[in-house]
Amino acid sequence: MLVDGMALLFRAYFASASSGYIRRTKAGVPTNAIYGFVRYFWDAVQTFDPSHVVCCWDLGGTTFRAQEYSAYKGNRSEAPEDLIPQFSLIRDVIESFGIPNVSYQGFEADDCIGTLATQISQEMNVTILTGDHDLLQLVSPTTSVIIMKKGQGNYKVYTPESLYEERQLHPRQIIDMKALMGDASDNYPGVRGIGEKTAIKLIQEYESIEGILENLDQLSSSVRTKIENDLDMLHLSRRLAEIHCKVPVECAVDGCQLEIDNVLISSKFEELEMKSLCQLIGVEAV
């Protein structure tokens, strides 16, 4: 199981912060996102029973996408102040589980996940735990994407078959769909005036961006004009949408087998004053 650490951590933070209460240690260190992360993560482990686990993270600093398009994710606000110290603490918690933390400067967690999925799926089946539908482009006969839906324990598992059944798209076509419609969350526009419905219809009919461009004369004058006016942004948006699967990261399968060390985990929970999680994980509190 490849875990999208950022997706789980942000989900856990906002799920609890929305109530107005932020869990803290006696010293005032916020831990609400960590507490929620562990609950989400452990529910997924119990549900899908992975033999091996890796957790992937974004790093601070500029990514190759922001270098190519300066407005990339430029619409996002700063992380909440109470969440910032939890970025490093959660990695310590993951280490206490014996799980490798993987990241690489200049790339996003998605790219690390895509790279490791490509590598590891040669040896065993891979599941990706996330809330991010962008990762559906990584679905393959040996890689499933588990989308966390609203509410703990509520999942949608995508295989090539279920993805096609739901959207009538193949995994790689997700990239071209996003190239056409853009992504408001990541702040790139795609082709102005083309939304999801039209993008999906075009990809279903012409299979790819190349297929669409080869058949521009078959399109309505309105759609053709929109594409012709935004050709450069169309190609740029596709580069931004595509997950980079050749990040220089490696993770030996032998090094990510999920083996719980009671002492390490209970000590970490004790340090963060969340001993109640020991019972959840099934370890004895120190």
PDB file of C-alpha atoms in Angstrom:
ATOM      1  CA  MET A   1       0.000   0.000   0.000  1.00  0.00           C
ATOM      2  CA  LEU A   2       1.344   3.400  -1.045  1.00  0.00           C
ATOM      3  CA  VAL A   3      -0.107   6.077   1.223  1.00  0.00           C
ATOM      4  CA  ASP A   4      -0.638   9.662   0.056  1.00  0.00           C
ATOM      5  CA  GLY A   5       0.477  11.173   3.349  1.00  0.00           C
ATOM      6  CA  MET A   6      -0.465  14.756   2.484  1.00  0.00           C
ATOM      7  CA  ALA A   7      -4.015  13.776   1.520  1.00  0.00           C
ATOM      8  CA  LEU A   8      -4.562  11.927   4.797  1.00  0.00           C
ATOM      9  CA  LEU A   9      -2.958  14.606   6.966  1.00  0.00           C
ATOM     10  CA  PHE A  10      -4.948  17.509   5.507  1.00  0.00           C
ATOM     11  CA  ARG A  11      -8.156  15.478   5.656  1.00  0.00           C
ATOM     12  CA  ALA A  12      -7.508  14.610   9.292  1.00  0.00           C
ATOM     13  CA  TYR A  13      -6.687  18.204  10.214  1.00  0.00           C
ATOM     14  CA  PHE A  14      -9.766  19.805   8.687  1.00  0.00           C
ATOM     15  CA  ALA A  15     -12.108  17.033   9.845  1.00  0.00           C
ATOM     16  CA  SER A  16     -11.283  17.851  13.467  1.00  0.00           C
ATOM     17  CA  ALA A  17     -10.514  21.582  13.176  1.00  0.00           C
ATOM     18  CA  SER A  18     -13.973  22.221  11.736  1.00  0.00           C
ATOM     19  CA  SER A  19     -15.395  21.635  15.214  1.00  0.00           C
ATOM     20  CA  GLY A  20     -13.252  24.449  16.576  1.00  0.00           C
ATOM     21  CA  TYR A  21     -11.289  22.110  18.850  1.00  0.00           C
ATOM     22  CA  ILE A  22      -7.589  21.472  18.277  1.00  0.00           C
ATOM     23  CA  ARG A  23      -6.113  18.555  20.195  1.00  0.00           C
ATOM     24  CA  ARG A  24      -2.816  19.533  21.893  1.00  0.00           C
ATOM     25  CA  THR A  25      -0.227  18.135  24.253  1.00  0.00           C
ATOM     26  CA  LYS A  26       0.170  19.677  27.711  1.00  0.00           C
ATOM     27  CA  ALA A  27       3.015  21.746  26.243  1.00  0.00           C
ATOM     28  CA  GLY A  28       0.622  23.157  23.649  1.00  0.00           C
ATOM     29  CA  VAL A  29       1.860  21.211  20.614  1.00  0.00           C
ATOM     30  CA  PRO A  30      -1.054  20.609  18.201  1.00  0.00           C
ATOM     31  CA  THR A  31      -1.650  16.930  17.422  1.00  0.00           C
ATOM     32  CA  ASN A  32      -5.176  16.798  15.983  1.00  0.00           C
ATOM     33  CA  ALA A  33      -4.021  15.995  12.437  1.00  0.00           C
ATOM     34  CA  ILE A  34      -1.666  13.276  13.690  1.00  0.00           C
ATOM     35  CA  TYR A  35      -4.385  11.687  15.806  1.00  0.00           C
ATOM     36  CA  GLY A  36      -6.848  11.700  12.901  1.00  0.00           C
ATOM     37  CA  PHE A  37      -4.205  10.485  10.450  1.00  0.00           C
ATOM     38  CA  VAL A  38      -3.472   7.411  12.557  1.00  0.00           C
ATOM     39  CA  ARG A  39      -7.175   6.591  12.800  1.00  0.00           C
ATOM     40  CA  TYR A  40      -7.678   6.932   9.032  1.00  0.00           C
ATOM     41  CA  PHE A  41      -4.502   5.022   8.260  1.00  0.00           C
ATOM     42  CA  TRP A  42      -5.191   2.143  10.627  1.00  0.00           C
ATOM     43  CA  ASP A  43      -8.745   1.729   9.373  1.00  0.00           C
ATOM     44  CA  ALA A  44      -7.351   1.347   5.838  1.00  0.00           C
ATOM     45  CA  VAL A  45      -4.749  -1.176   7.034  1.00  0.00           C
ATOM     46  CA  GLN A  46      -7.449  -3.246   8.722  1.00  0.00           C
ATOM     47  CA  THR A  47      -9.735  -2.982   5.694  1.00  0.00           C
ATOM     48  CA  PHE A  48      -7.213  -3.799   2.949  1.00  0.00           C
ATOM     49  CA  ASP A  49      -4.601  -5.793   4.917  1.00  0.00           C
ATOM     50  CA  PRO A  50      -1.422  -4.749   3.069  1.00  0.00           C
ATOM     51  CA  SER A  51       1.735  -6.772   3.658  1.00  0.00           C
ATOM     52  CA  HIS A  52       3.976  -3.787   2.849  1.00  0.00           C
ATOM     53  CA  VAL A  53       3.431  -0.035   3.313  1.00  0.00           C
ATOM     54  CA  VAL A  54       5.221   3.135   2.149  1.00  0.00           C
ATOM     55  CA  CYS A  55       4.141   6.713   2.901  1.00  0.00           C
ATOM     56  CA  CYS A  56       4.862   9.524   0.406  1.00  0.00           C
ATOM     57  CA  TRP A  57       5.034  13.253   1.127  1.00  0.00           C
ATOM     58  CA  ASP A  58       5.337  16.642  -0.521  1.00  0.00           C
ATOM     59  CA  LEU A  59       8.326  18.759   0.445  1.00  0.00           C
ATOM     60  CA  GLY A  60       8.478  22.525   0.749  1.00  0.00           C
ATOM     61  CA  GLY A  61      10.036  24.519  -2.062  1.00  0.00           C
ATOM     62  CA  THR A  62       9.418  24.850  -5.777  1.00  0.00           C
ATOM     63  CA  THR A  63       8.379  21.858  -7.863  1.00  0.00           C
ATOM     64  CA  PHE A  64       9.137  21.305 -11.522  1.00  0.00           C
ATOM     65  CA  ARG A  65       5.491  22.122 -12.303  1.00  0.00           C
ATOM     66  CA  ALA A  66       5.722  25.527 -10.623  1.00  0.00           C
ATOM     67  CA  GLN A  67       8.912  26.189 -12.555  1.00  0.00           C
ATOM     68  CA  GLU A  68       7.093  25.482 -15.793  1.00  0.00           C
ATOM     69  CA  TYR A  69       3.915  27.381 -14.840  1.00  0.00           C
ATOM     70  CA  SER A  70       4.392  29.982 -12.128  1.00  0.00           C
ATOM     71  CA  ALA A  71       0.679  30.102 -11.240  1.00  0.00           C
ATOM     72  CA  TYR A  72       0.581  26.357 -10.487  1.00  0.00           C
ATOM     73  CA  LYS A  73      -1.213  25.943  -7.128  1.00  0.00           C
ATOM     74  CA  GLY A  74      -0.834  29.700  -6.725  1.00  0.00           C
ATOM     75  CA  ASN A  75      -4.422  29.985  -5.517  1.00  0.00           C
ATOM     76  CA  ARG A  76      -3.825  27.907  -2.389  1.00  0.00           C
ATOM     77  CA  SER A  77      -3.668  29.567   1.001  1.00  0.00           C
ATOM     78  CA  GLU A  78      -0.869  28.893   3.457  1.00  0.00           C
ATOM     79  CA  ALA A  79      -1.187  25.809   5.662  1.00  0.00           C
ATOM     80  CA  PRO A  80      -2.948  26.562   8.973  1.00  0.00           C
ATOM     81  CA  GLU A  81      -0.521  27.527  11.712  1.00  0.00           C
ATOM     82  CA  ASP A  82      -1.601  24.603  13.905  1.00  0.00           C
ATOM     83  CA  LEU A  83      -0.885  22.134  11.098  1.00  0.00           C
ATOM     84  CA  ILE A  84       2.677  23.228  10.318  1.00  0.00           C
ATOM     85  CA  PRO A  85       4.437  21.573  13.300  1.00  0.00           C
ATOM     86  CA  GLN A  86       2.551  18.353  12.581  1.00  0.00           C
ATOM     87  CA  PHE A  87       4.241  17.920   9.174  1.00  0.00           C
ATOM     88  CA  SER A  88       7.465  16.698  10.770  1.00  0.00           C
ATOM     89  CA  LEU A  89       5.840  14.987  13.761  1.00  0.00           C
ATOM     90  CA  ILE A  90       3.698  12.727  11.569  1.00  0.00           C
ATOM     91  CA  ARG A  91       6.800  11.498   9.750  1.00  0.00           C
ATOM     92  CA  ASP A  92       8.227  10.496  13.140  1.00  0.00           C
ATOM     93  CA  VAL A  93       5.008   8.612  13.876  1.00  0.00           C
ATOM     94  CA  ILE A  94       5.215   6.811  10.534  1.00  0.00           C
ATOM     95  CA  GLU A  95       8.812   5.847  11.315  1.00  0.00           C
ATOM     96  CA  SER A  96       7.660   4.384  14.645  1.00  0.00           C
ATOM     97  CA  PHE A  97       5.447   2.037  12.602  1.00  0.00           C
ATOM     98  CA  GLY A  98       8.573   0.923  10.728  1.00  0.00           C
ATOM     99  CA  ILE A  99       7.169   2.460   7.535  1.00  0.00           C
ATOM    100  CA  PRO A 100       9.498   4.309   5.115  1.00  0.00           C
ATOM    101  CA  ASN A 101       8.793   7.992   4.436  1.00  0.00           C
ATOM    102  CA  VAL A 102       9.509   8.842   0.792  1.00  0.00           C
ATOM    103  CA  SER A 103       9.784  12.290  -0.813  1.00  0.00           C
ATOM    104  CA  TYR A 104      12.053  14.074  -3.274  1.00  0.00           C
ATOM    105  CA  GLN A 105      12.833  17.750  -3.683  1.00  0.00           C
ATOM    106  CA  GLY A 106      11.226  19.322  -6.740  1.00  0.00           C
ATOM    107  CA  PHE A 107       8.552  16.628  -7.058  1.00  0.00           C
ATOM    108  CA  GLU A 108       5.206  16.026  -5.409  1.00  0.00           C
ATOM    109  CA  ALA A 109       4.000  13.061  -3.386  1.00  0.00           C
ATOM    110  CA  ASP A 110       1.951  11.999  -6.440  1.00  0.00           C
ATOM    111  CA  ASP A 111       5.134  11.659  -8.483  1.00  0.00           C
ATOM    112  CA  CYS A 112       6.819   9.547  -5.791  1.00  0.00           C
ATOM    113  CA  ILE A 113       3.707   7.370  -5.606  1.00  0.00           C
ATOM    114  CA  GLY A 114       3.631   6.985  -9.389  1.00  0.00           C
ATOM    115  CA  THR A 115       7.314   6.069  -9.496  1.00  0.00           C
ATOM    116  CA  LEU A 116       7.073   3.502  -6.705  1.00  0.00           C
ATOM    117  CA  ALA A 117       3.852   2.046  -8.106  1.00  0.00           C
ATOM    118  CA  THR A 118       5.596   1.548 -11.445  1.00  0.00           C
ATOM    119  CA  GLN A 119       8.568  -0.142  -9.769  1.00  0.00           C
ATOM    120  CA  ILE A 120       6.809  -2.264  -7.153  1.00  0.00           C
ATOM    121  CA  SER A 121       3.915  -3.427  -9.349  1.00  0.00           C
ATOM    122  CA  GLN A 122       6.505  -5.488 -11.244  1.00  0.00           C
ATOM    123  CA  GLU A 123       6.796  -7.645  -8.107  1.00  0.00           C
ATOM    124  CA  MET A 124       3.403  -7.493  -6.383  1.00  0.00           C
ATOM    125  CA  ASN A 125      -0.030  -5.915  -6.543  1.00  0.00           C
ATOM    126  CA  VAL A 126      -0.117  -2.289  -5.394  1.00  0.00           C
ATOM    127  CA  THR A 127      -2.887  -0.267  -3.768  1.00  0.00           C
ATOM    128  CA  ILE A 128      -2.732   3.537  -3.481  1.00  0.00           C
ATOM    129  CA  LEU A 129      -4.564   5.169  -0.568  1.00  0.00           C
ATOM    130  CA  THR A 130      -5.565   8.765  -1.306  1.00  0.00           C
ATOM    131  CA  GLY A 131      -8.408  11.227  -1.604  1.00  0.00           C
ATOM    132  CA  ASP A 132      -7.007  12.663  -4.831  1.00  0.00           C
ATOM    133  CA  HIS A 133      -8.720  11.626  -8.066  1.00  0.00           C
ATOM    134  CA  ASP A 134      -5.654  12.731 -10.064  1.00  0.00           C
ATOM    135  CA  LEU A 135      -4.069   9.423  -9.069  1.00  0.00           C
ATOM    136  CA  LEU A 136      -6.657   7.472 -11.067  1.00  0.00           C
ATOM    137  CA  GLN A 137      -4.288   7.809 -14.027  1.00  0.00           C
ATOM    138  CA  LEU A 138      -2.054   5.261 -12.251  1.00  0.00           C
ATOM    139  CA  VAL A 139      -4.680   2.497 -12.244  1.00  0.00           C
ATOM    140  CA  SER A 140      -3.489  -0.650 -14.002  1.00  0.00           C
ATOM    141  CA  PRO A 141      -4.076  -4.412 -13.888  1.00  0.00           C
ATOM    142  CA  THR A 142      -1.631  -4.534 -10.943  1.00  0.00           C
ATOM    143  CA  THR A 143      -2.350  -1.140  -9.319  1.00  0.00           C
ATOM    144  CA  SER A 144      -5.632  -0.164  -7.686  1.00  0.00           C
ATOM    145  CA  VAL A 145      -6.447   3.295  -6.337  1.00  0.00           C
ATOM    146  CA  ILE A 146      -8.426   3.527  -3.105  1.00  0.00           C
ATOM    147  CA  ILE A 147     -10.267   6.849  -2.883  1.00  0.00           C
ATOM    148  CA  MET A 148     -11.185   7.870   0.655  1.00  0.00           C
ATOM    149  CA  LYS A 149     -14.707   9.238   0.593  1.00  0.00           C
ATOM    150  CA  LYS A 150     -16.483  11.296   3.231  1.00  0.00           C
ATOM    151  CA  GLY A 151     -16.558   9.567   6.603  1.00  0.00           C
ATOM    152  CA  GLN A 152     -14.013   7.165   8.045  1.00  0.00           C
ATOM    153  CA  GLY A 153     -14.093   3.684   6.545  1.00  0.00           C
ATOM    154  CA  ASN A 154     -15.853   4.796   3.363  1.00  0.00           C
ATOM    155  CA  TYR A 155     -13.800   3.845   0.294  1.00  0.00           C
ATOM    156  CA  LYS A 156     -14.168   3.520  -3.460  1.00  0.00           C
ATOM    157  CA  VAL A 157     -11.675   1.131  -5.050  1.00  0.00           C
ATOM    158  CA  TYR A 158     -10.770   1.765  -8.675  1.00  0.00           C
ATOM    159  CA  THR A 159      -9.474  -0.910 -11.022  1.00  0.00           C
ATOM    160  CA  PRO A 160      -9.286  -0.503 -14.823  1.00  0.00           C
ATOM    161  CA  GLU A 161     -12.700  -2.159 -15.019  1.00  0.00           C
ATOM    162  CA  SER A 162     -14.460  -0.073 -12.351  1.00  0.00           C
ATOM    163  CA  LEU A 163     -12.917   3.154 -13.661  1.00  0.00           C
ATOM    164  CA  TYR A 164     -14.201   2.405 -17.147  1.00  0.00           C
ATOM    165  CA  GLU A 165     -17.596   1.372 -15.819  1.00  0.00           C
ATOM    166  CA  GLU A 166     -17.953   4.674 -13.942  1.00  0.00           C
ATOM    167  CA  ARG A 167     -16.459   7.125 -16.458  1.00  0.00           C
ATOM    168  CA  GLN A 168     -16.020   5.214 -19.733  1.00  0.00           C
ATOM    169  CA  LEU A 169     -12.379   6.287 -19.642  1.00  0.00           C
ATOM    170  CA  HIS A 170      -9.124   4.376 -19.490  1.00  0.00           C
ATOM    171  CA  PRO A 171      -6.542   5.463 -16.867  1.00  0.00           C
ATOM    172  CA  ARG A 172      -4.247   7.352 -19.254  1.00  0.00           C
ATOM    173  CA  GLN A 173      -7.235   9.259 -20.603  1.00  0.00           C
ATOM    174  CA  ILE A 174      -7.628  10.930 -17.196  1.00  0.00           C
ATOM    175  CA  ILE A 175      -4.560  13.012 -18.101  1.00  0.00           C
ATOM    176  CA  ASP A 176      -6.041  14.204 -21.381  1.00  0.00           C
ATOM    177  CA  MET A 177      -9.377  14.945 -19.727  1.00  0.00           C
ATOM    178  CA  LYS A 178      -7.625  17.204 -17.213  1.00  0.00           C
ATOM    179  CA  ALA A 179      -5.601  18.828 -19.996  1.00  0.00           C
ATOM    180  CA  LEU A 180      -8.856  19.897 -21.623  1.00  0.00           C
ATOM    181  CA  MET A 181     -10.856  20.941 -18.575  1.00  0.00           C
ATOM    182  CA  GLY A 182      -7.982  22.155 -16.393  1.00  0.00           C
ATOM    183  CA  ASP A 183      -7.873  21.832 -12.614  1.00  0.00           C
ATOM    184  CA  ALA A 184      -9.179  24.633 -10.403  1.00  0.00           C
ATOM    185  CA  SER A 185      -7.555  23.063  -7.343  1.00  0.00           C
ATOM    186  CA  ASP A 186      -4.096  23.087  -8.935  1.00  0.00           C
ATOM    187  CA  ASN A 187      -4.829  26.408 -10.663  1.00  0.00           C
ATOM    188  CA  TYR A 188      -4.249  25.631 -14.316  1.00  0.00           C
ATOM    189  CA  PRO A 189      -7.004  26.425 -16.804  1.00  0.00           C
ATOM    190  CA  GLY A 190      -6.843  23.830 -19.572  1.00  0.00           C
ATOM    191  CA  VAL A 191      -8.881  25.055 -22.537  1.00  0.00           C
ATOM    192  CA  ARG A 192     -10.988  28.002 -21.459  1.00  0.00           C
ATOM    193  CA  GLY A 193     -14.678  27.290 -21.916  1.00  0.00           C
ATOM    194  CA  ILE A 194     -14.379  23.492 -21.905  1.00  0.00           C
ATOM    195  CA  GLY A 195     -15.714  21.821 -18.778  1.00  0.00           C
ATOM    196  CA  GLU A 196     -15.690  18.258 -17.527  1.00  0.00           C
ATOM    197  CA  LYS A 197     -18.730  17.095 -19.495  1.00  0.00           C
ATOM    198  CA  THR A 198     -17.359  18.282 -22.847  1.00  0.00           C
ATOM    199  CA  ALA A 199     -13.838  17.072 -22.031  1.00  0.00           C
ATOM    200  CA  ILE A 200     -15.064  13.548 -21.270  1.00  0.00           C
ATOM    201  CA  LYS A 201     -17.233  13.469 -24.386  1.00  0.00           C
ATOM    202  CA  LEU A 202     -14.303  14.516 -26.582  1.00  0.00           C
ATOM    203  CA  ILE A 203     -11.930  11.945 -25.068  1.00  0.00           C
ATOM    204  CA  GLN A 204     -14.525   9.186 -25.349  1.00  0.00           C
ATOM    205  CA  GLU A 205     -15.075  10.001 -29.012  1.00  0.00           C
ATOM    206  CA  TYR A 206     -11.505  10.729 -30.160  1.00  0.00           C
ATOM    207  CA  GLU A 207      -9.537   8.777 -27.507  1.00  0.00           C
ATOM    208  CA  SER A 208      -6.748  11.315 -26.920  1.00  0.00           C
ATOM    209  CA  ILE A 209      -5.595  14.907 -27.380  1.00  0.00           C
ATOM    210  CA  GLU A 210      -3.843  13.784 -30.572  1.00  0.00           C
ATOM    211  CA  GLY A 211      -7.061  12.219 -31.818  1.00  0.00           C
ATOM    212  CA  ILE A 212      -8.971  15.422 -31.137  1.00  0.00           C
ATOM    213  CA  LEU A 213      -6.402  17.603 -32.891  1.00  0.00           C
ATOM    214  CA  GLU A 214      -6.395  15.302 -35.912  1.00  0.00           C
ATOM    215  CA  ASN A 215     -10.165  15.701 -36.184  1.00  0.00           C
ATOM    216  CA  LEU A 216     -10.647  19.400 -35.462  1.00  0.00           C
ATOM    217  CA  ASP A 217     -12.728  19.725 -38.638  1.00  0.00           C
ATOM    218  CA  GLN A 218     -15.240  17.271 -37.133  1.00  0.00           C
ATOM    219  CA  LEU A 219     -15.851  19.440 -34.050  1.00  0.00           C
ATOM    220  CA  SER A 220     -18.428  22.161 -33.642  1.00  0.00           C
ATOM    221  CA  SER A 221     -17.092  25.582 -34.597  1.00  0.00           C
ATOM    222  CA  SER A 222     -17.385  26.720 -30.967  1.00  0.00           C
ATOM    223  CA  VAL A 223     -15.326  23.859 -29.515  1.00  0.00           C
ATOM    224  CA  ARG A 224     -12.805  23.978 -32.365  1.00  0.00           C
ATOM    225  CA  THR A 225     -12.242  27.707 -31.845  1.00  0.00           C
ATOM    226  CA  LYS A 226     -11.743  27.266 -28.091  1.00  0.00           C
ATOM    227  CA  ILE A 227      -9.113  24.556 -28.650  1.00  0.00           C
ATOM    228  CA  GLU A 228      -7.314  26.468 -31.403  1.00  0.00           C
ATOM    229  CA  ASN A 229      -7.173  29.595 -29.234  1.00  0.00           C
ATOM    230  CA  ASP A 230      -5.684  27.686 -26.289  1.00  0.00           C
ATOM    231  CA  LEU A 231      -3.398  25.130 -27.952  1.00  0.00           C
ATOM    232  CA  ASP A 232      -0.318  26.121 -25.957  1.00  0.00           C
ATOM    233  CA  MET A 233      -2.199  25.962 -22.661  1.00  0.00           C
ATOM    234  CA  LEU A 234      -3.713  22.613 -23.665  1.00  0.00           C
ATOM    235  CA  HIS A 235      -0.270  21.079 -24.082  1.00  0.00           C
ATOM    236  CA  LEU A 236       1.055  22.763 -20.940  1.00  0.00           C
ATOM    237  CA  SER A 237      -1.940  21.577 -18.918  1.00  0.00           C
ATOM    238  CA  ARG A 238      -1.317  18.020 -20.042  1.00  0.00           C
ATOM    239  CA  ARG A 239       2.289  18.220 -18.831  1.00  0.00           C
ATOM    240  CA  LEU A 240       1.082  19.571 -15.479  1.00  0.00           C
ATOM    241  CA  ALA A 241      -1.616  16.902 -15.172  1.00  0.00           C
ATOM    242  CA  GLU A 242       0.635  13.938 -15.884  1.00  0.00           C
ATOM    243  CA  ILE A 243       2.184  12.234 -12.871  1.00  0.00           C
ATOM    244  CA  HIS A 244       5.936  11.897 -13.311  1.00  0.00           C
ATOM    245  CA  CYS A 245       6.844   8.220 -12.824  1.00  0.00           C
ATOM    246  CA  LYS A 246      10.639   8.478 -13.068  1.00  0.00           C
ATOM    247  CA  VAL A 247      11.544  10.309  -9.869  1.00  0.00           C
ATOM    248  CA  PRO A 248      14.989   9.141  -8.645  1.00  0.00           C
ATOM    249  CA  VAL A 249      13.577   7.374  -5.588  1.00  0.00           C
ATOM    250  CA  GLU A 250      13.769   3.718  -4.685  1.00  0.00           C
ATOM    251  CA  CYS A 251      12.253   1.663  -1.916  1.00  0.00           C
ATOM    252  CA  ALA A 252      13.323  -1.941  -1.530  1.00  0.00           C
ATOM    253  CA  VAL A 253      10.302  -4.160  -0.989  1.00  0.00           C
ATOM    254  CA  ASP A 254      12.078  -5.965   1.848  1.00  0.00           C
ATOM    255  CA  GLY A 255      12.395  -2.672   3.713  1.00  0.00           C
ATOM    256  CA  CYS A 256       8.714  -1.805   3.818  1.00  0.00           C
ATOM    257  CA  GLN A 257       7.096  -4.912   5.242  1.00  0.00           C
ATOM    258  CA  LEU A 258       4.534  -3.891   7.850  1.00  0.00           C
ATOM    259  CA  GLU A 259       5.771  -5.273  11.153  1.00  0.00           C
ATOM    260  CA  ILE A 260       4.528  -3.521  14.285  1.00  0.00           C
ATOM    261  CA  ASP A 261       7.041  -2.842  17.065  1.00  0.00           C
ATOM    262  CA  ASN A 262       4.962  -2.418  20.230  1.00  0.00           C
ATOM    263  CA  VAL A 263       7.629  -0.504  22.135  1.00  0.00           C
ATOM    264  CA  LEU A 264       8.366   2.022  19.381  1.00  0.00           C
ATOM    265  CA  ILE A 265       4.729   2.792  18.688  1.00  0.00           C
ATOM    266  CA  SER A 266       3.569   2.963  22.300  1.00  0.00           C
ATOM    267  CA  SER A 267       6.551   5.171  23.206  1.00  0.00           C
ATOM    268  CA  LYS A 268       5.711   7.591  20.396  1.00  0.00           C
ATOM    269  CA  PHE A 269       2.042   7.711  21.386  1.00  0.00           C
ATOM    270  CA  GLU A 270       3.077   8.293  25.003  1.00  0.00           C
ATOM    271  CA  GLU A 271       5.321  11.174  23.892  1.00  0.00           C
ATOM    272  CA  LEU A 272       2.472  12.780  21.959  1.00  0.00           C
ATOM    273  CA  GLU A 273      -0.025  12.125  24.783  1.00  0.00           C
ATOM    274  CA  MET A 274      -2.353   9.973  22.714  1.00  0.00           C
ATOM    275  CA  LYS A 275      -2.177   6.682  24.578  1.00  0.00           C
ATOM    276  CA  SER A 276      -5.757   5.897  23.572  1.00  0.00           C
ATOM    277  CA  LEU A 277      -4.411   5.007  20.122  1.00  0.00           C
ATOM    278  CA  CYS A 278      -2.494   2.080  21.626  1.00  0.00           C
ATOM    279  CA  GLN A 279      -5.766   0.213  22.071  1.00  0.00           C
ATOM    280  CA  LEU A 280      -6.786   1.057  18.505  1.00  0.00           C
ATOM    281  CA  ILE A 281      -3.549  -0.385  17.110  1.00  0.00           C
ATOM    282  CA  GLY A 282      -3.589  -3.284  19.538  1.00  0.00           C
ATOM    283  CA  VAL A 283      -0.353  -2.521  21.394  1.00  0.00           C
ATOM    284  CA  GLU A 284       0.234  -2.218  25.100  1.00  0.00           C
ATOM    285  CA  ALA A 285       0.838   1.284  26.443  1.00  0.00           C
ATOM    286  CA  VAL A 286       4.249   1.770  28.020  1.00  0.00           C
TER     287      VAL A 286
END
